[in-house]
PDB file of C-alpha atoms in Angstrom:
ATOM      1  CA  UNK A   1     334.272 183.278 192.743  1.00  0.00           C
ATOM      2  CA  UNK A   2     331.335 184.826 190.894  1.00  0.00           C
ATOM      3  CA  UNK A   3     331.924 188.136 189.184  1.00  0.00           C
ATOM      4  CA  UNK A   4     329.860 191.320 189.249  1.00  0.00           C
ATOM      5  CA  UNK A   5     327.730 192.554 186.361  1.00  0.00           C
ATOM      6  CA  UNK A   6     327.107 196.313 185.965  1.00  0.00           C
ATOM      7  CA  UNK A   7     325.156 197.969 183.143  1.00  0.00           C
ATOM      8  CA  UNK A   8     324.794 201.597 182.094  1.00  0.00           C
ATOM      9  CA  UNK A   9     321.480 202.718 180.630  1.00  0.00           C
ATOM     10  CA  UNK A  10     320.031 206.026 179.455  1.00  0.00           C
ATOM     11  CA  UNK A  11     318.916 208.033 176.486  1.00  0.00           C
ATOM     12  CA  UNK A  12     320.923 209.620 173.706  1.00  0.00           C
ATOM     13  CA  UNK A  13     323.683 211.911 174.951  1.00  0.00           C
ATOM     14  CA  UNK A  14     323.383 210.822 178.574  1.00  0.00           C
ATOM     15  CA  UNK A  15     327.098 210.025 178.795  1.00  0.00           C
ATOM     16  CA  UNK A  16     326.913 206.250 179.183  1.00  0.00           C
ATOM     17  CA  UNK A  17     330.016 205.444 177.150  1.00  0.00           C
ATOM     18  CA  UNK A  18     332.098 208.079 178.926  1.00  0.00           C
ATOM     19  CA  UNK A  19     331.009 206.992 182.397  1.00  0.00           C
ATOM     20  CA  UNK A  20     331.373 203.287 181.623  1.00  0.00           C
ATOM     21  CA  UNK A  21     334.958 203.843 180.470  1.00  0.00           C
ATOM     22  CA  UNK A  22     335.716 205.966 183.540  1.00  0.00           C
ATOM     23  CA  UNK A  23     334.339 203.278 185.832  1.00  0.00           C
ATOM     24  CA  UNK A  24     336.393 200.575 184.132  1.00  0.00           C
ATOM     25  CA  UNK A  25     339.553 202.653 184.636  1.00  0.00           C
ATOM     26  CA  UNK A  26     338.680 203.403 188.271  1.00  0.00           C
ATOM     27  CA  UNK A  27     338.060 199.735 189.038  1.00  0.00           C
ATOM     28  CA  UNK A  28     341.351 198.729 187.465  1.00  0.00           C
ATOM     29  CA  UNK A  29     343.198 201.368 189.491  1.00  0.00           C
ATOM     30  CA  UNK A  30     341.547 199.920 192.584  1.00  0.00           C
ATOM     31  CA  UNK A  31     342.892 196.479 191.718  1.00  0.00           C
ATOM     32  CA  UNK A  32     339.816 194.874 190.199  1.00  0.00           C
ATOM     33  CA  UNK A  33     339.823 192.902 186.958  1.00  0.00           C
ATOM     34  CA  UNK A  34     337.177 194.650 184.875  1.00  0.00           C
ATOM     35  CA  UNK A  35     336.075 194.463 181.253  1.00  0.00           C
ATOM     36  CA  UNK A  36     333.960 196.969 179.351  1.00  0.00           C
ATOM     37  CA  UNK A  37     331.582 195.642 176.696  1.00  0.00           C
ATOM     38  CA  UNK A  38     329.050 197.392 174.512  1.00  0.00           C
ATOM     39  CA  UNK A  39     325.647 196.454 173.216  1.00  0.00           C
ATOM     40  CA  UNK A  40     325.269 195.613 170.450  1.00  0.00           C
ATOM     41  CA  UNK A  41     328.892 194.725 169.863  1.00  0.00           C
ATOM     42  CA  UNK A  42     331.968 193.218 171.530  1.00  0.00           C
ATOM     43  CA  UNK A  43     331.624 190.043 169.448  1.00  0.00           C
ATOM     44  CA  UNK A  44     332.019 189.431 165.712  1.00  0.00           C
ATOM     45  CA  UNK A  45     328.262 188.972 165.310  1.00  0.00           C
ATOM     46  CA  UNK A  46     327.450 191.892 167.585  1.00  0.00           C
ATOM     47  CA  UNK A  47     329.777 194.253 165.719  1.00  0.00           C
ATOM     48  CA  UNK A  48     328.288 193.148 162.389  1.00  0.00           C
ATOM     49  CA  UNK A  49     324.740 193.792 163.580  1.00  0.00           C
ATOM     50  CA  UNK A  50     325.807 197.092 165.169  1.00  0.00           C
ATOM     51  CA  UNK A  51     327.122 198.386 161.858  1.00  0.00           C
ATOM     52  CA  UNK A  52     323.832 197.541 160.187  1.00  0.00           C
ATOM     53  CA  UNK A  53     321.765 199.112 162.946  1.00  0.00           C
ATOM     54  CA  UNK A  54     323.705 202.382 163.057  1.00  0.00           C
ATOM     55  CA  UNK A  55     323.894 202.548 159.277  1.00  0.00           C
ATOM     56  CA  UNK A  56     320.371 203.859 158.919  1.00  0.00           C
ATOM     57  CA  UNK A  57     319.112 201.082 156.639  1.00  0.00           C
ATOM     58  CA  UNK A  58     315.352 200.600 156.883  1.00  0.00           C
ATOM     59  CA  UNK A  59     314.294 197.743 159.129  1.00  0.00           C
ATOM     60  CA  UNK A  60     310.969 196.832 160.707  1.00  0.00           C
ATOM     61  CA  UNK A  61     310.554 197.275 164.486  1.00  0.00           C
ATOM     62  CA  UNK A  62     310.313 193.497 164.993  1.00  0.00           C
ATOM     63  CA  UNK A  63     313.439 192.790 162.942  1.00  0.00           C
ATOM     64  CA  UNK A  64     315.249 195.545 164.851  1.00  0.00           C
ATOM     65  CA  UNK A  65     314.246 193.925 168.135  1.00  0.00           C
ATOM     66  CA  UNK A  66     315.423 190.481 167.039  1.00  0.00           C
ATOM     67  CA  UNK A  67     318.751 191.859 165.845  1.00  0.00           C
ATOM     68  CA  UNK A  68     319.398 193.350 169.274  1.00  0.00           C
ATOM     69  CA  UNK A  69     318.387 190.105 170.976  1.00  0.00           C
ATOM     70  CA  UNK A  70     320.647 188.053 168.698  1.00  0.00           C
ATOM     71  CA  UNK A  71     323.594 190.304 169.497  1.00  0.00           C
ATOM     72  CA  UNK A  72     322.774 190.005 173.207  1.00  0.00           C
ATOM     73  CA  UNK A  73     322.577 186.213 173.136  1.00  0.00           C
ATOM     74  CA  UNK A  74     325.997 186.019 171.481  1.00  0.00           C
ATOM     75  CA  UNK A  75     327.470 188.541 173.911  1.00  0.00           C
ATOM     76  CA  UNK A  76     326.213 186.533 176.881  1.00  0.00           C
ATOM     77  CA  UNK A  77     327.547 183.230 175.583  1.00  0.00           C
ATOM     78  CA  UNK A  78     330.882 184.459 174.266  1.00  0.00           C
ATOM     79  CA  UNK A  79     331.876 187.200 176.681  1.00  0.00           C
ATOM     80  CA  UNK A  80     329.650 187.973 179.672  1.00  0.00           C
ATOM     81  CA  UNK A  81     329.155 184.537 181.236  1.00  0.00           C
ATOM     82  CA  UNK A  82     332.791 183.363 180.857  1.00  0.00           C
ATOM     83  CA  UNK A  83     334.022 186.632 182.372  1.00  0.00           C
ATOM     84  CA  UNK A  84     331.597 186.453 185.285  1.00  0.00           C
ATOM     85  CA  UNK A  85     332.496 182.833 185.930  1.00  0.00           C
ATOM     86  CA  UNK A  86     336.167 183.842 186.077  1.00  0.00           C
ATOM     87  CA  UNK A  87     335.392 186.418 188.768  1.00  0.00           C
ATOM     88  CA  UNK A  88     335.720 189.569 186.661  1.00  0.00           C
ATOM     89  CA  UNK A  89     333.676 192.754 186.882  1.00  0.00           C
ATOM     90  CA  UNK A  90     331.732 193.109 183.632  1.00  0.00           C
ATOM     91  CA  UNK A  91     330.544 196.570 182.611  1.00  0.00           C
ATOM     92  CA  UNK A  92     327.989 196.801 179.800  1.00  0.00           C
ATOM     93  CA  UNK A  93     327.362 199.974 177.828  1.00  0.00           C
ATOM     94  CA  UNK A  94     323.618 199.281 177.422  1.00  0.00           C
ATOM     95  CA  UNK A  95     321.825 196.011 178.073  1.00  0.00           C
ATOM     96  CA  UNK A  96     318.301 194.591 178.186  1.00  0.00           C
ATOM     97  CA  UNK A  97     316.851 197.735 179.749  1.00  0.00           C
ATOM     98  CA  UNK A  98     317.502 199.608 176.529  1.00  0.00           C
ATOM     99  CA  UNK A  99     315.439 197.099 174.573  1.00  0.00           C
ATOM    100  CA  UNK A 100     312.464 197.599 176.864  1.00  0.00           C
ATOM    101  CA  UNK A 101     312.829 201.378 176.679  1.00  0.00           C
ATOM    102  CA  UNK A 102     313.513 201.756 172.954  1.00  0.00           C
ATOM    103  CA  UNK A 103     311.689 198.874 171.299  1.00  0.00           C
ATOM    104  CA  UNK A 104     308.963 198.644 173.946  1.00  0.00           C
ATOM    105  CA  UNK A 105     308.116 202.157 175.064  1.00  0.00           C
ATOM    106  CA  UNK A 106     309.623 203.836 172.000  1.00  0.00           C
ATOM    107  CA  UNK A 107     308.489 201.543 169.176  1.00  0.00           C
ATOM    108  CA  UNK A 108     305.390 200.211 170.919  1.00  0.00           C
ATOM    109  CA  UNK A 109     306.216 196.488 170.765  1.00  0.00           C
ATOM    110  CA  UNK A 110     304.397 194.426 173.390  1.00  0.00           C
ATOM    111  CA  UNK A 111     306.419 194.548 176.614  1.00  0.00           C
ATOM    112  CA  UNK A 112     305.631 190.975 177.615  1.00  0.00           C
ATOM    113  CA  UNK A 113     307.120 189.675 174.359  1.00  0.00           C
ATOM    114  CA  UNK A 114     310.259 191.767 174.849  1.00  0.00           C
ATOM    115  CA  UNK A 115     310.639 190.565 178.434  1.00  0.00           C
ATOM    116  CA  UNK A 116     310.339 186.956 177.258  1.00  0.00           C
ATOM    117  CA  UNK A 117     312.977 187.519 174.573  1.00  0.00           C
ATOM    118  CA  UNK A 118     315.255 189.257 177.078  1.00  0.00           C
ATOM    119  CA  UNK A 119     314.956 186.286 179.431  1.00  0.00           C
ATOM    120  CA  UNK A 120     315.656 183.895 176.562  1.00  0.00           C
ATOM    121  CA  UNK A 121     318.684 185.813 175.266  1.00  0.00           C
ATOM    122  CA  UNK A 122     320.237 186.362 178.704  1.00  0.00           C
ATOM    123  CA  UNK A 123     319.383 183.015 180.241  1.00  0.00           C
ATOM    124  CA  UNK A 124     317.877 185.024 183.070  1.00  0.00           C
ATOM    125  CA  UNK A 125     321.225 186.611 184.048  1.00  0.00           C
ATOM    126  CA  UNK A 126     320.700 190.328 184.513  1.00  0.00           C
ATOM    127  CA  UNK A 127     323.044 192.984 185.899  1.00  0.00           C
ATOM    128  CA  UNK A 128     323.665 193.107 189.630  1.00  0.00           C
ATOM    129  CA  UNK A 129     323.537 196.894 189.266  1.00  0.00           C
ATOM    130  CA  UNK A 130     322.018 198.995 186.497  1.00  0.00           C
ATOM    131  CA  UNK A 131     323.026 202.647 186.497  1.00  0.00           C
ATOM    132  CA  UNK A 132     320.467 204.839 184.761  1.00  0.00           C
ATOM    133  CA  UNK A 133     321.945 208.167 183.674  1.00  0.00           C
ATOM    134  CA  UNK A 134     318.787 210.220 183.487  1.00  0.00           C
ATOM    135  CA  UNK A 135     318.773 213.331 181.317  1.00  0.00           C
ATOM    136  CA  UNK A 136     316.185 215.511 179.627  1.00  0.00           C
ATOM    137  CA  UNK A 137     316.070 214.338 175.974  1.00  0.00           C
ATOM    138  CA  UNK A 138     316.345 217.953 174.786  1.00  0.00           C
ATOM    139  CA  UNK A 139     319.666 218.302 176.599  1.00  0.00           C
ATOM    140  CA  UNK A 140     320.903 214.871 175.560  1.00  0.00           C
ATOM    141  CA  UNK A 141     320.145 215.377 171.887  1.00  0.00           C
ATOM    142  CA  UNK A 142     321.722 218.812 172.086  1.00  0.00           C
ATOM    143  CA  UNK A 143     324.918 217.160 173.279  1.00  0.00           C
ATOM    144  CA  UNK A 144     324.750 214.700 170.397  1.00  0.00           C
ATOM    145  CA  UNK A 145     324.324 217.489 167.860  1.00  0.00           C
ATOM    146  CA  UNK A 146     327.316 219.358 169.270  1.00  0.00           C
ATOM    147  CA  UNK A 147     329.546 216.298 169.183  1.00  0.00           C
ATOM    148  CA  UNK A 148     332.359 216.622 166.656  1.00  0.00           C
ATOM    149  CA  UNK A 149     333.447 213.542 164.619  1.00  0.00           C
ATOM    150  CA  UNK A 150     337.054 214.002 165.675  1.00  0.00           C
ATOM    151  CA  UNK A 151     336.023 213.915 169.327  1.00  0.00           C
ATOM    152  CA  UNK A 152     334.436 210.463 169.236  1.00  0.00           C
ATOM    153  CA  UNK A 153     333.459 209.067 172.592  1.00  0.00           C
ATOM    154  CA  UNK A 154     335.046 205.920 174.048  1.00  0.00           C
ATOM    155  CA  UNK A 155     334.340 202.688 172.184  1.00  0.00           C
ATOM    156  CA  UNK A 156     333.325 204.551 169.017  1.00  0.00           C
ATOM    157  CA  UNK A 157     329.991 205.890 170.209  1.00  0.00           C
ATOM    158  CA  UNK A 158     328.777 206.793 166.714  1.00  0.00           C
ATOM    159  CA  UNK A 159     325.467 208.355 165.707  1.00  0.00           C
ATOM    160  CA  UNK A 160     322.691 205.804 165.268  1.00  0.00           C
ATOM    161  CA  UNK A 161     319.176 205.410 163.918  1.00  0.00           C
ATOM    162  CA  UNK A 162     317.577 206.571 167.171  1.00  0.00           C
ATOM    163  CA  UNK A 163     319.129 210.037 167.213  1.00  0.00           C
ATOM    164  CA  UNK A 164     316.908 211.112 164.312  1.00  0.00           C
ATOM    165  CA  UNK A 165     313.678 210.028 166.009  1.00  0.00           C
ATOM    166  CA  UNK A 166     311.059 212.537 167.177  1.00  0.00           C
ATOM    167  CA  UNK A 167     311.181 214.179 170.599  1.00  0.00           C
ATOM    168  CA  UNK A 168     307.987 212.303 171.482  1.00  0.00           C
ATOM    169  CA  UNK A 169     309.851 209.036 170.844  1.00  0.00           C
ATOM    170  CA  UNK A 170     312.702 210.072 173.144  1.00  0.00           C
ATOM    171  CA  UNK A 171     310.250 211.168 175.832  1.00  0.00           C
ATOM    172  CA  UNK A 172     308.657 207.706 175.726  1.00  0.00           C
ATOM    173  CA  UNK A 173     312.085 206.076 175.957  1.00  0.00           C
ATOM    174  CA  UNK A 174     312.923 208.147 179.017  1.00  0.00           C
ATOM    175  CA  UNK A 175     309.652 207.135 180.658  1.00  0.00           C
ATOM    176  CA  UNK A 176     310.494 203.522 179.890  1.00  0.00           C
ATOM    177  CA  UNK A 177     313.835 203.766 181.651  1.00  0.00           C
ATOM    178  CA  UNK A 178     312.367 205.526 184.682  1.00  0.00           C
ATOM    179  CA  UNK A 179     309.573 202.943 184.956  1.00  0.00           C
ATOM    180  CA  UNK A 180     312.114 200.120 185.015  1.00  0.00           C
ATOM    181  CA  UNK A 181     314.078 201.890 187.735  1.00  0.00           C
ATOM    182  CA  UNK A 182     310.875 202.362 189.720  1.00  0.00           C
ATOM    183  CA  UNK A 183     309.965 198.685 189.343  1.00  0.00           C
ATOM    184  CA  UNK A 184     313.453 197.409 190.253  1.00  0.00           C
ATOM    185  CA  UNK A 185     314.727 199.588 193.127  1.00  0.00           C
ATOM    186  CA  UNK A 186     316.939 196.789 194.448  1.00  0.00           C
ATOM    187  CA  UNK A 187     319.148 196.711 191.346  1.00  0.00           C
ATOM    188  CA  UNK A 188     318.612 200.041 189.527  1.00  0.00           C
ATOM    189  CA  UNK A 189     320.062 203.402 190.575  1.00  0.00           C
ATOM    190  CA  UNK A 190     319.034 206.700 188.962  1.00  0.00           C
ATOM    191  CA  UNK A 191     321.846 209.233 188.595  1.00  0.00           C
ATOM    192  CA  UNK A 192     321.297 212.783 187.358  1.00  0.00           C
ATOM    193  CA  UNK A 193     323.174 212.951 184.062  1.00  0.00           C
ATOM    194  CA  UNK A 194     322.757 216.714 183.652  1.00  0.00           C
ATOM    195  CA  UNK A 195     325.759 217.469 185.874  1.00  0.00           C
ATOM    196  CA  UNK A 196     329.478 217.634 185.103  1.00  0.00           C
ATOM    197  CA  UNK A 197     331.331 214.477 184.062  1.00  0.00           C
ATOM    198  CA  UNK A 198     333.253 214.357 187.340  1.00  0.00           C
ATOM    199  CA  UNK A 199     330.127 214.853 189.455  1.00  0.00           C
ATOM    200  CA  UNK A 200     328.352 212.030 187.640  1.00  0.00           C
ATOM    201  CA  UNK A 201     331.438 209.789 187.970  1.00  0.00           C
ATOM    202  CA  UNK A 202     331.487 210.376 191.736  1.00  0.00           C
ATOM    203  CA  UNK A 203     327.838 209.316 191.988  1.00  0.00           C
ATOM    204  CA  UNK A 204     328.530 206.246 189.854  1.00  0.00           C
ATOM    205  CA  UNK A 205     331.435 205.235 192.091  1.00  0.00           C
ATOM    206  CA  UNK A 206     329.276 205.696 195.181  1.00  0.00           C
ATOM    207  CA  UNK A 207     326.606 203.412 193.720  1.00  0.00           C
ATOM    208  CA  UNK A 208     329.159 200.766 192.727  1.00  0.00           C
ATOM    209  CA  UNK A 209     330.905 200.858 196.101  1.00  0.00           C
ATOM    210  CA  UNK A 210     327.651 199.842 197.784  1.00  0.00           C
ATOM    211  CA  UNK A 211     327.589 196.498 195.996  1.00  0.00           C
ATOM    212  CA  UNK A 212     328.166 193.557 198.354  1.00  0.00           C
TER     213      UNK A 212
END
């Protein structure tokens, strides 16, 4: 029996890691076999590339893009596809939509090239449901700045190279996410991330419960 693939997308401070972990726990309580993965990460190669990317070392936009795609290709081969084939629910904390938003709309790399690389890295297997936690970048970055090191979010949601980008960059990223949701209404759901954690979680559960 084929599994179900769910991804969380959104800008900095939108609450993706928190909501992804809450959904995984809710699904398990409901009797589903679910696994939470993060991008980049959840494989040896992905974790290695993640540490480089969040470390702040200088890297060109194209190299940054290819690092994300390499991590994604390994994640698909090693974790996502085997889990889906076993009938599990796979939850991804970020996926290909982030590459379009950040490297495409944010960095200005040609969208058609990114889409081709996404197709190549994923083998054409995209999430059955993408949950976009939409939040004003000013609010999201404010949350990030208030975050204390000892209160790390689930899965080690550490600061990364994007949190120091300009507000104009984050505005472009947000537009990129919203455009993808507009273009893919059958698989994307926009959820207001400005509300309380419990209110957002209820909306997430409602969206997931509508999956066939």
